[in-house]
């Protein structure tokens, strides 16, 4: 406590040096230290941005914390990339700490995902489950501020933990403030009362400024969860003695009366008085305080003198390296029959789950009764069991965000979002937690997850079942996007996506699943061999042009993917030998080498997409092509997409009017060839 107080004072006295935004734990020290002292290296904990005392209690030195405060290059957590008290840690001497964002409450889902993974490993008696030196079962701590509990995603985490009885403790520190908003303004009740609605979560409310009470409660709660394996919420009332952050200062909005009231519950003086009553001498307490101040001054001097990050490292750790760099296996084995694209996905996942016991599949309706709304997971639960293939509630944020925690326990999750239009509730987790985890943990926590998303319009799917979302997803850095157009690519890319150590979103056009759309029969292919795999980032020439037309300058190329492949190939039939069609297959990483070399060869290019055209990935790609291939172009790069409407209309005539088609594409190709 003396260290934490001295750290806060030091930061305040050196504001020009401590220039990056930060919060301190002042007022929260007792409950944080009481919690930290209960944890073992087999456990997991997710601190939030005010939890520096918790980190001190785990054994991190003030110097290590200060390196992050000052964004120094040898910051052990993020190498100068993250805010103060945003740790991540993977080691044998302390509890595991996954990376969390500053989005308040967002850590609840990934951390509950850890508990989900722990329970899975526990249930199958896996040797991957890390236990304590004396066989203690691991527990998971998720630390939250009370104001964050109003976030909907926190409720999703509570719901899953309660339903599945996960070994997680939600530590809610309630200081009565959410920046400048009081608890009375922001919420009808505190977390202790709120969690009553989640049957199966035990709860307790305590004075978190009283160290002895906090220690006894946390000791009992941690021991109970270790033993009985159920969720618990500890609501700890604490004062807020410091600023909200160094940039949002208490004098901006808090009254002297409010500050004086909070100061009465300062944990330091409370504990000091109890120690005096217990017979600890005044001289000894003064000595402790002086030594703490001296130690903090020494650490701060060292942190200030530490080197800044090397600017050449700024691009490191966006992705973990993958071993899949070459295509291998048989694409069209002799004697095999053609399969539908949806079946190729099913067969690929079946083989993955046979080969990788740590693979699990979950999402809405993928379990035993239905096997996915497109039957893409049919029979998998029967074969592998309900513990490996199971349904979730309607909670896209949990489905996506829980994969962060599942991966941290050594599992390899495959999850499904029913339609592209439904992915938006999960974007918060995809952006704030998944995409940044590898980069901000300096490679310690890449998220190996495969997220399957059916997309695209056909047959009157309507406004909320027909959307294409690739441009939205491609604006997120730190994830990979795959978009197969046939059964062989589906199997080969799905295998590669699963094995990639990074997050991969696989967009699957539901109009190609069964080749029901006229002109898409070639989406059915021979099923590739079990070991067939296509590296991400490799496009494919699905229709070459004749050399004679190329040499005469009478050819063009179409760069496309998904349903666009079939529109382009159908349109090309009107211009035999004059059109070359490239199927991108992976939108990120993109096969720029193939794209640019193809455009340079032909000099005329159409980028074809099903997405609404304005501000799309296709338009951005056309701009890159124009810059890279400018001196080889005989005409401006053309782009063709759907009409710029807010949604796909239900009526099939209106749907067709909105979308590109082979006929519309052929007219554009004709114009290009005549240029």
XYZ file of C-alpha atoms in Angstrom:
675
model
C 0.000 0.000 0.000
C 2.861 2.356 0.776
C 4.400 1.582 -2.586
C 1.152 2.264 -4.429
C 0.667 5.538 -2.577
C 4.254 6.607 -3.283
C 3.843 5.690 -6.948
C 0.721 7.842 -7.267
C 2.489 10.753 -5.567
C 5.545 10.351 -7.773
C 3.476 10.330 -10.955
C 1.587 13.414 -9.849
C 4.791 15.265 -8.912
C 6.300 14.429 -12.317
C 3.427 15.105 -14.665
C 5.598 16.384 -17.532
C 7.513 13.094 -17.464
C 4.465 10.915 -16.864
C 2.876 12.336 -20.000
C 0.908 9.275 -21.124
C -2.593 8.881 -19.740
C -2.788 6.652 -16.679
C -4.858 5.761 -13.649
C -3.685 4.688 -10.222
C -5.144 2.336 -7.650
C -5.475 4.897 -4.859
C -8.409 3.846 -2.702
C -8.573 0.370 -4.225
C -5.353 -1.001 -2.745
C -6.849 -3.243 -0.037
C -9.162 -5.377 -2.168
C -6.624 -5.614 -4.972
C -3.813 -6.829 -2.727
C -6.140 -9.157 -0.848
C -7.088 -10.721 -4.181
C -3.559 -10.991 -5.547
C -2.294 -12.800 -2.441
C -4.735 -15.693 -3.037
C -3.604 -16.520 -6.556
C -1.298 -19.261 -7.800
C 0.678 -19.587 -11.044
C -1.969 -22.015 -12.347
C -4.621 -19.294 -12.156
C -5.632 -16.577 -14.598
C -6.440 -12.967 -13.797
C -7.645 -10.079 -15.940
C -6.881 -6.787 -14.202
C -8.485 -3.587 -15.355
C -6.807 -0.224 -15.860
C -6.874 0.777 -12.165
C -5.336 -2.454 -10.861
C -1.690 -1.527 -10.281
C -1.890 -2.718 -6.645
C -3.131 -6.085 -7.833
C -0.092 -6.298 -10.103
C 2.225 -5.354 -7.242
C 0.609 -8.079 -5.151
C 1.252 -10.639 -7.909
C 4.952 -9.838 -7.719
C 5.527 -7.416 -10.569
C 8.009 -4.745 -9.495
C 7.250 -1.023 -9.476
C 10.025 -0.666 -12.069
C 8.266 -3.096 -14.434
C 5.008 -1.198 -14.048
C 6.728 2.149 -14.561
C 8.255 0.996 -17.824
C 4.719 0.632 -19.138
C 3.676 3.941 -17.561
C 6.397 5.694 -19.567
C 5.897 3.509 -22.689
C 9.506 2.368 -22.664
C 10.989 -0.106 -25.083
C 11.713 -2.773 -22.478
C 8.197 -2.684 -21.027
C 7.766 -6.423 -20.396
C 4.082 -6.347 -21.247
C 3.682 -4.510 -24.547
C 6.997 -2.931 -25.490
C 5.712 0.618 -25.134
C 2.466 0.041 -27.032
C -0.115 0.104 -24.266
C -1.398 2.203 -21.392
C -0.326 1.816 -17.790
C -1.789 -1.161 -15.960
C -2.629 -2.968 -19.192
C -0.554 -6.088 -18.594
C -0.323 -9.435 -20.258
C 1.805 -12.249 -18.973
C 2.613 -15.835 -19.840
C 4.991 -17.552 -17.423
C 5.301 -20.269 -14.818
C 5.832 -18.009 -11.808
C 2.645 -15.936 -11.849
C -0.984 -16.283 -12.959
C -1.619 -15.977 -16.674
C -2.847 -12.583 -17.888
C -4.320 -12.284 -21.367
C -4.268 -8.924 -23.069
C -7.311 -6.712 -22.463
C -8.345 -3.461 -24.050
C -9.291 -0.209 -22.352
C -12.911 -0.685 -23.434
C -14.470 -0.994 -19.984
C -16.195 -4.292 -19.375
C -14.949 -5.854 -22.585
C -12.555 -8.107 -20.662
C -15.524 -9.950 -19.154
C -16.134 -12.077 -22.249
C -12.546 -13.105 -23.072
C -11.889 -13.847 -19.403
C -15.047 -15.916 -19.128
C -13.761 -17.688 -22.217
C -10.687 -18.668 -20.177
C -12.953 -20.207 -17.544
C -14.866 -21.957 -20.321
C -11.594 -23.425 -21.585
C -10.494 -24.426 -18.093
C -13.744 -26.278 -17.499
C -13.492 -28.038 -20.862
C -9.971 -29.270 -20.076
C -11.104 -30.254 -16.602
C -14.059 -32.257 -17.936
C -11.951 -34.235 -20.389
C -9.197 -34.656 -17.790
C -6.669 -33.148 -20.147
C -3.009 -32.989 -19.224
C -3.071 -29.468 -20.676
C -4.918 -28.285 -17.566
C -2.333 -26.542 -15.430
C -2.758 -27.205 -11.697
C -1.054 -25.874 -8.591
C 2.006 -27.462 -6.984
C -0.270 -29.341 -4.582
C -2.877 -30.227 -7.182
C -4.947 -27.073 -6.717
C -7.542 -26.464 -9.420
C -7.152 -23.175 -11.331
C -9.511 -20.260 -10.846
C -10.078 -17.245 -13.059
C -10.424 -13.674 -11.758
C -12.092 -10.990 -13.848
C -11.637 -7.535 -12.347
C -14.157 -4.821 -13.239
C -15.225 -1.384 -12.183
C -18.863 -1.179 -11.142
C -19.693 1.361 -13.850
C -18.670 -1.150 -16.515
C -21.298 -3.643 -15.384
C -23.936 -1.701 -17.321
C -22.286 -2.894 -20.549
C -24.382 -5.503 -22.336
C -21.375 -7.701 -22.982
C -20.791 -8.076 -19.249
C -24.279 -9.539 -19.000
C -23.462 -11.975 -21.822
C -20.464 -13.146 -19.797
C -22.533 -13.480 -16.605
C -25.155 -15.455 -18.511
C -22.661 -17.954 -19.917
C -20.788 -18.368 -16.641
C -24.000 -18.960 -14.712
C -25.448 -21.371 -17.270
C -22.289 -23.470 -17.517
C -21.114 -23.059 -13.903
C -17.645 -21.849 -14.760
C -14.847 -21.432 -12.164
C -14.642 -17.649 -12.410
C -14.723 -14.844 -9.839
C -15.943 -11.450 -10.980
C -14.305 -8.876 -8.726
C -16.315 -5.662 -9.041
C -14.687 -2.607 -7.466
C -17.351 0.015 -6.811
C -16.050 3.523 -6.105
C -19.342 5.181 -6.983
C -18.022 6.954 -10.049
C -17.949 6.319 -13.795
C -15.614 9.147 -14.810
C -17.836 12.133 -13.950
C -21.075 10.140 -13.693
C -22.217 9.020 -10.274
C -23.666 5.597 -9.653
C -27.035 7.215 -8.903
C -27.081 8.798 -12.342
C -25.966 5.740 -14.264
C -27.518 2.584 -12.838
C -30.519 1.401 -10.903
C -28.524 -0.906 -8.673
C -25.006 -2.113 -7.989
C -23.434 -5.294 -9.330
C -24.262 -7.275 -6.212
C -27.969 -6.625 -6.660
C -27.878 -6.934 -10.437
C -26.316 -10.369 -10.467
C -29.298 -11.765 -8.560
C -30.911 -12.135 -11.967
C -28.299 -14.651 -13.078
C -29.241 -17.845 -11.308
C -26.160 -19.815 -10.356
C -23.722 -16.999 -9.510
C -22.992 -16.694 -5.803
C -22.354 -13.178 -4.540
C -21.136 -11.130 -1.631
C -20.752 -7.404 -0.950
C -17.898 -6.230 1.254
C -15.992 -3.181 2.438
C -13.133 -3.272 -0.024
C -11.227 -0.588 1.857
C -10.789 -2.919 4.850
C -7.790 -5.128 4.104
C -8.478 -7.754 6.767
C -12.093 -8.199 5.707
C -11.078 -8.240 2.042
C -8.352 -10.810 2.681
C -10.635 -13.176 4.585
C -13.428 -12.911 2.000
C -11.171 -13.381 -1.015
C -9.406 -16.306 0.676
C -12.736 -18.020 1.309
C -14.161 -17.232 -2.118
C -11.072 -18.411 -4.006
C -10.930 -21.604 -1.953
C -14.629 -22.245 -2.579
C -14.337 -21.747 -6.341
C -11.236 -23.956 -6.442
C -13.204 -26.646 -4.678
C -16.781 -26.304 -5.910
C -16.187 -24.933 -9.453
C -18.926 -22.337 -9.781
C -19.008 -18.603 -10.543
C -18.868 -15.986 -7.807
C -19.219 -12.195 -7.782
C -17.494 -10.128 -5.119
C -18.785 -6.567 -4.903
C -16.195 -4.439 -3.114
C -17.090 -0.907 -2.035
C -14.012 1.322 -2.284
C -13.174 5.024 -2.281
C -11.696 6.813 -5.281
C -8.855 8.915 -3.929
C -7.006 9.788 -7.109
C -8.055 11.225 -10.429
C -10.120 9.194 -12.854
C -7.066 9.392 -15.075
C -4.150 11.757 -15.275
C -6.049 13.606 -17.987
C -9.506 13.653 -16.357
C -8.734 15.194 -13.019
C -10.853 15.022 -9.896
C -11.010 18.784 -9.463
C -12.839 19.033 -12.792
C -16.029 17.553 -11.415
C -15.758 16.445 -7.763
C -16.588 18.619 -4.759
C -14.423 19.052 -1.673
C -17.174 17.405 0.333
C -17.144 14.327 -1.891
C -13.361 14.051 -1.774
C -13.324 14.400 2.012
C -15.955 11.684 2.340
C -13.928 9.276 0.208
C -10.733 10.105 2.127
C -12.307 8.718 5.314
C -12.108 5.251 3.773
C -8.492 5.440 2.632
C -7.295 1.811 3.031
C -3.778 2.854 4.075
C -4.629 4.731 7.282
C -7.258 2.087 8.100
C -4.716 -0.702 7.938
C -2.100 1.414 9.712
C -4.426 1.915 12.654
C -5.194 -1.787 12.876
C -1.507 -2.617 12.811
C -0.900 -0.216 15.704
C -3.727 -1.887 17.617
C -2.131 -5.274 16.913
C 1.140 -4.129 18.480
C 3.196 -3.072 15.469
C 5.265 -0.094 16.561
C 4.908 3.401 15.154
C 8.632 3.435 14.412
C 8.374 0.296 12.330
C 5.468 1.667 10.314
C 7.385 4.907 9.697
C 10.332 2.796 8.554
C 8.126 0.863 6.100
C 6.726 4.088 4.678
C 10.175 5.629 4.281
C 11.632 2.519 2.660
C 8.711 2.326 0.230
C 9.176 5.953 -0.792
C 12.925 5.423 -1.241
C 12.372 2.287 -3.310
C 9.802 3.982 -5.563
C 12.127 6.926 -6.159
C 14.877 4.508 -7.177
C 12.575 2.573 -9.549
C 11.264 5.766 -11.085
C 14.769 7.046 -11.776
C 15.595 3.785 -13.504
C 12.402 3.801 -15.564
C 12.946 7.386 -16.705
C 16.469 6.472 -17.833
C 15.319 3.332 -19.670
C 15.563 3.404 -23.477
C 12.665 4.326 -25.737
C 11.346 1.719 -28.181
C 13.184 1.224 -31.456
C 10.942 2.755 -34.143
C 11.927 -0.075 -36.468
C 9.934 -2.461 -34.249
C 6.619 -0.655 -34.686
C 5.429 -3.123 -37.314
C 6.346 -6.254 -35.379
C 3.845 -8.782 -34.013
C 0.809 -7.874 -36.124
C 0.506 -11.585 -36.865
C 2.165 -14.692 -35.522
C 4.108 -16.507 -38.251
C 2.320 -19.377 -39.974
C 3.858 -22.615 -41.216
C 1.385 -22.943 -44.100
C 3.164 -21.366 -47.059
C 2.675 -23.867 -49.901
C -0.253 -25.684 -51.464
C 0.015 -29.420 -50.967
C -2.111 -32.538 -51.122
C -4.319 -33.674 -54.002
C -6.927 -31.191 -55.161
C -8.790 -33.664 -57.386
C -8.000 -37.236 -56.307
C -8.871 -39.953 -58.801
C -12.026 -41.919 -58.113
C -13.626 -39.336 -55.835
C -17.025 -37.761 -56.444
C -17.914 -34.111 -56.640
C -19.195 -32.609 -53.413
C -21.214 -29.559 -52.546
C -19.397 -26.610 -51.002
C -21.357 -26.975 -47.763
C -20.341 -30.630 -47.539
C -16.689 -29.780 -48.212
C -16.800 -27.528 -45.142
C -18.449 -30.270 -43.091
C -15.868 -32.838 -44.164
C -12.984 -30.459 -43.463
C -14.189 -29.746 -39.932
C -14.809 -33.429 -39.307
C -11.223 -34.230 -40.287
C -9.917 -31.340 -38.169
C -11.801 -32.555 -35.107
C -10.542 -36.096 -35.657
C -6.952 -34.888 -35.892
C -7.042 -32.179 -33.198
C -8.716 -33.131 -29.890
C -8.346 -29.497 -28.772
C -10.646 -28.304 -31.582
C -14.146 -27.244 -30.508
C -17.062 -25.916 -32.540
C -19.777 -23.683 -31.145
C -22.312 -21.051 -32.109
C -26.046 -20.641 -32.506
C -27.847 -23.826 -33.563
C -24.722 -25.768 -34.551
C -25.383 -28.469 -31.973
C -26.974 -31.883 -32.110
C -30.575 -31.036 -33.048
C -29.970 -28.901 -36.134
C -26.289 -28.931 -37.039
C -26.362 -25.354 -38.290
C -29.081 -23.477 -40.135
C -27.368 -24.537 -43.384
C -26.708 -28.062 -42.050
C -23.013 -27.224 -42.265
C -22.360 -28.963 -38.932
C -24.756 -31.892 -39.361
C -23.765 -35.078 -37.453
C -20.699 -33.465 -35.854
C -22.186 -33.402 -32.350
C -23.178 -37.055 -32.681
C -19.639 -37.984 -33.661
C -17.638 -35.788 -31.289
C -20.002 -35.198 -28.387
C -21.914 -32.247 -27.017
C -18.855 -31.013 -25.136
C -16.996 -30.367 -28.404
C -19.885 -29.277 -30.662
C -22.519 -27.234 -28.878
C -25.072 -24.479 -29.087
C -24.769 -21.044 -27.551
C -27.408 -18.479 -26.764
C -28.044 -15.564 -29.109
C -24.916 -13.667 -28.124
C -22.565 -12.952 -31.004
C -20.224 -10.927 -28.794
C -19.690 -13.914 -26.513
C -19.289 -16.349 -29.389
C -16.519 -14.239 -30.921
C -14.856 -12.792 -27.826
C -14.710 -16.019 -25.829
C -12.268 -17.438 -28.360
C -9.574 -15.176 -26.876
C -9.784 -16.969 -23.552
C -10.281 -20.404 -25.088
C -7.054 -19.983 -27.061
C -5.178 -18.918 -23.930
C -5.938 -22.319 -22.392
C -4.623 -24.180 -25.448
C -7.900 -24.899 -27.234
C -8.535 -24.201 -30.918
C -12.059 -22.826 -31.316
C -14.098 -22.772 -34.508
C -17.162 -20.579 -34.071
C -20.062 -19.638 -36.285
C -22.110 -16.490 -36.732
C -25.337 -17.401 -38.501
C -25.329 -14.602 -41.084
C -22.999 -11.782 -42.036
C -25.689 -9.307 -40.976
C -25.461 -10.684 -37.439
C -21.749 -10.140 -36.980
C -22.097 -6.521 -35.902
C -22.868 -7.241 -32.220
C -19.567 -9.131 -32.156
C -17.463 -6.425 -33.795
C -16.567 -4.869 -30.450
C -14.824 -8.068 -29.381
C -13.317 -8.621 -32.820
C -11.857 -5.113 -32.946
C -10.926 -4.334 -29.342
C -9.825 -7.752 -28.125
C -9.085 -10.243 -30.899
C -7.449 -8.135 -33.592
C -5.092 -6.301 -31.224
C -4.090 -9.170 -28.944
C -1.018 -10.401 -30.808
C 0.290 -6.908 -31.522
C -0.231 -5.457 -28.059
C 1.082 -8.534 -26.266
C 4.244 -8.542 -28.403
C 3.276 -11.930 -29.774
C 2.527 -13.625 -26.449
C -1.197 -13.985 -27.099
C -2.071 -14.433 -30.762
C -5.685 -15.574 -31.021
C -5.957 -18.761 -33.047
C -9.605 -18.818 -33.967
C -11.649 -19.537 -37.064
C -14.880 -17.556 -37.355
C -17.257 -18.847 -40.040
C -19.781 -16.379 -41.449
C -22.333 -17.163 -44.210
C -22.842 -14.116 -46.441
C -24.380 -13.000 -49.700
C -27.736 -12.598 -51.396
C -29.887 -14.963 -53.420
C -33.469 -16.137 -53.569
C -35.098 -13.386 -51.506
C -33.093 -13.657 -48.303
C -34.043 -10.099 -47.440
C -32.352 -7.218 -45.621
C -30.947 -9.134 -42.630
C -29.820 -12.404 -44.217
C -28.140 -11.264 -47.427
C -25.429 -8.812 -46.481
C -21.800 -8.845 -47.552
C -19.486 -7.570 -44.828
C -15.979 -7.864 -46.223
C -15.254 -4.135 -46.447
C -16.232 -3.684 -42.811
C -13.996 -6.564 -41.747
C -11.099 -5.545 -43.958
C -10.926 -2.203 -42.165
C -9.901 -4.136 -39.026
C -6.157 -4.689 -38.851
C -4.875 -7.880 -37.251
C -7.337 -10.376 -38.734
C -7.294 -12.414 -41.935
C -10.254 -12.715 -44.321
C -10.876 -15.764 -46.518
C -13.613 -16.055 -49.172
C -13.767 -19.423 -51.019
C -15.863 -19.850 -54.167
C -15.920 -23.646 -54.608
C -15.784 -26.878 -52.656
C -12.090 -27.617 -53.200
C -11.072 -24.131 -52.097
C -13.461 -24.349 -49.167
C -11.742 -27.458 -47.835
C -8.188 -26.330 -48.551
C -8.657 -22.824 -47.185
C -10.613 -23.955 -44.136
C -7.782 -26.295 -43.155
C -5.248 -23.472 -43.583
C -7.443 -21.037 -41.668
C -7.741 -23.460 -38.763
C -3.991 -24.069 -38.628
C -3.109 -20.391 -38.913
C -2.088 -19.113 -35.453
C -4.012 -15.878 -36.062
C -7.708 -14.947 -36.150
C -9.298 -15.812 -39.483
C -12.815 -14.886 -40.599
C -14.106 -17.190 -43.324
C -16.833 -15.632 -45.442
C -18.924 -18.317 -47.125
C -21.470 -17.382 -49.784
C -24.642 -19.216 -48.890
C -25.761 -19.015 -52.544
C -22.820 -21.304 -53.403
C -23.338 -23.797 -50.582
C -25.621 -26.099 -52.613
C -24.999 -24.688 -56.145
C -28.702 -23.911 -56.372
C -28.145 -20.565 -58.067
C -28.146 -21.035 -61.868
C -24.630 -20.844 -63.236
C -22.886 -21.951 -60.027
C -22.720 -25.672 -60.761
C -18.927 -25.472 -60.872
C -18.899 -24.661 -57.156
C -19.249 -28.441 -56.841
C -15.830 -30.048 -57.200
C -14.050 -33.294 -56.517
C -13.400 -33.504 -52.787
C -9.689 -32.914 -52.170
C -7.551 -35.310 -50.190
C -7.409 -35.191 -46.419
C -4.055 -33.417 -46.449
C -5.020 -30.826 -49.067
C -4.319 -27.286 -47.985
C -4.138 -23.879 -49.684
C -2.000 -21.182 -48.060
C -3.828 -17.972 -47.265
C -2.976 -15.114 -49.603
C -2.793 -17.093 -52.845
C -5.242 -16.219 -55.617
C -6.131 -18.470 -58.530
C -6.536 -18.048 -62.293
C -9.915 -19.692 -62.836
C -10.172 -18.685 -66.512
C -7.087 -17.836 -68.590
C -7.151 -15.680 -71.705
C -5.653 -16.800 -75.012
C -2.123 -15.577 -75.654
C -3.033 -14.356 -79.129
C -5.620 -11.921 -77.780
C -3.224 -10.807 -75.055
C -0.461 -10.085 -77.578
C -2.872 -8.109 -79.758
C -4.034 -6.017 -76.801
C -7.582 -7.321 -77.163
C -7.935 -8.907 -73.731
C -8.928 -7.819 -70.234
C -8.985 -9.293 -66.752
C -11.650 -9.527 -64.079
C -10.478 -9.525 -60.448
C -13.190 -10.978 -58.254
C -14.173 -13.494 -55.560
C -17.183 -15.399 -54.248
C -20.274 -15.167 -56.425
C -18.422 -12.720 -58.664
C -16.369 -15.646 -60.013
C -19.488 -17.138 -61.595
C -20.805 -13.857 -62.935
C -17.403 -13.204 -64.505
C -17.032 -16.664 -66.037
C -20.555 -16.535 -67.468
C -19.979 -13.067 -68.867
C -16.674 -14.165 -70.421
C -18.453 -16.736 -72.589
C -19.508 -13.859 -74.857
C -15.841 -13.032 -75.424
C -14.091 -16.390 -75.931
C -10.403 -16.207 -75.122
C -10.440 -12.499 -74.353
C -11.155 -12.496 -70.633
C -8.949 -13.732 -67.798
C -10.668 -14.241 -64.430
C -8.803 -14.152 -61.124
C -10.411 -15.566 -57.987
C -8.764 -13.807 -55.033
C -9.809 -16.537 -52.550
C -8.201 -14.599 -49.683
C -8.995 -10.899 -49.285
C -6.356 -10.388 -46.606
C -3.578 -11.184 -47.035
C -4.118 -10.347 -50.701
C -2.226 -11.920 -53.581
C -1.039 -8.587 -54.953
C 1.659 -10.255 -57.020
C -0.920 -12.206 -59.024
C -3.302 -9.253 -59.274
C -0.709 -6.742 -60.450
C 1.018 -9.111 -62.885
C -2.345 -10.022 -64.423
C -3.397 -6.403 -64.838
C -0.021 -5.491 -66.357
C -0.415 -8.337 -68.856
C -3.815 -7.198 -70.080
C -3.832 -3.443 -69.498
C -7.571 -3.462 -68.872
C -9.189 -4.526 -65.596
C -12.611 -4.874 -64.009
C -12.857 -5.400 -60.247
C -16.150 -7.191 -59.611
C -17.830 -7.490 -56.204
C -21.236 -8.279 -54.755
C -20.877 -5.574 -52.128
C -22.388 -2.147 -52.543
C -19.768 -0.345 -54.591
C -19.189 3.034 -52.955
C -16.297 3.040 -50.454
C -15.896 -0.713 -50.801
C -12.900 -3.030 -50.714
C -13.269 -3.307 -54.483
C -12.883 0.445 -54.955
C -9.870 0.503 -52.644
C -8.316 -2.364 -54.596
C -8.945 -0.547 -57.884
C -7.047 2.439 -56.503
C -4.073 0.280 -55.554
C -4.101 -1.369 -58.967
C -4.182 2.035 -60.663
C -1.142 3.190 -58.714
C 0.888 -0.004 -59.074
C 0.040 -0.631 -62.731
C -0.427 2.911 -64.032
C 2.080 2.765 -66.905
C 0.661 -0.552 -68.171
C -3.003 0.518 -68.195
C -4.850 1.121 -71.475
C -7.991 2.298 -69.678
C -9.073 3.319 -66.171
C -9.602 0.424 -63.781
C -13.327 -0.301 -63.674
C -15.266 -1.340 -60.589
C -18.648 -3.012 -60.560
C -20.634 -3.798 -57.431
C -24.177 -3.781 -56.132
C -26.233 -0.622 -56.079
C -25.479 1.655 -53.173
C -28.541 0.779 -51.098
C -28.746 0.373 -47.295
C -29.925 -3.236 -47.545
C -30.808 -6.039 -49.924
C -34.569 -5.902 -50.593
C -36.690 -9.003 -50.033
C -38.486 -9.174 -53.368
C -36.432 -11.256 -55.803
C -36.986 -8.839 -58.686
C -35.717 -5.965 -56.565
C -32.854 -8.154 -55.314
C -31.757 -8.877 -58.890
C -32.049 -5.219 -59.797
C -29.679 -4.341 -56.969
C -27.049 -7.030 -57.545
C -24.476 -7.427 -60.294
C -25.063 -10.260 -62.751
C -23.388 -11.994 -65.664
C -25.332 -9.833 -68.099
C -24.366 -6.596 -66.338
C -20.746 -7.713 -66.152
C -20.645 -8.606 -69.853
C -21.731 -5.084 -70.806
C -18.919 -3.636 -68.718
C -16.403 -6.074 -70.234
C -17.596 -5.096 -73.700
C -16.940 -1.445 -72.892
C -13.482 -2.312 -71.549
C -12.501 -4.305 -74.633
C -13.653 -1.463 -76.842
C -11.610 1.093 -74.935
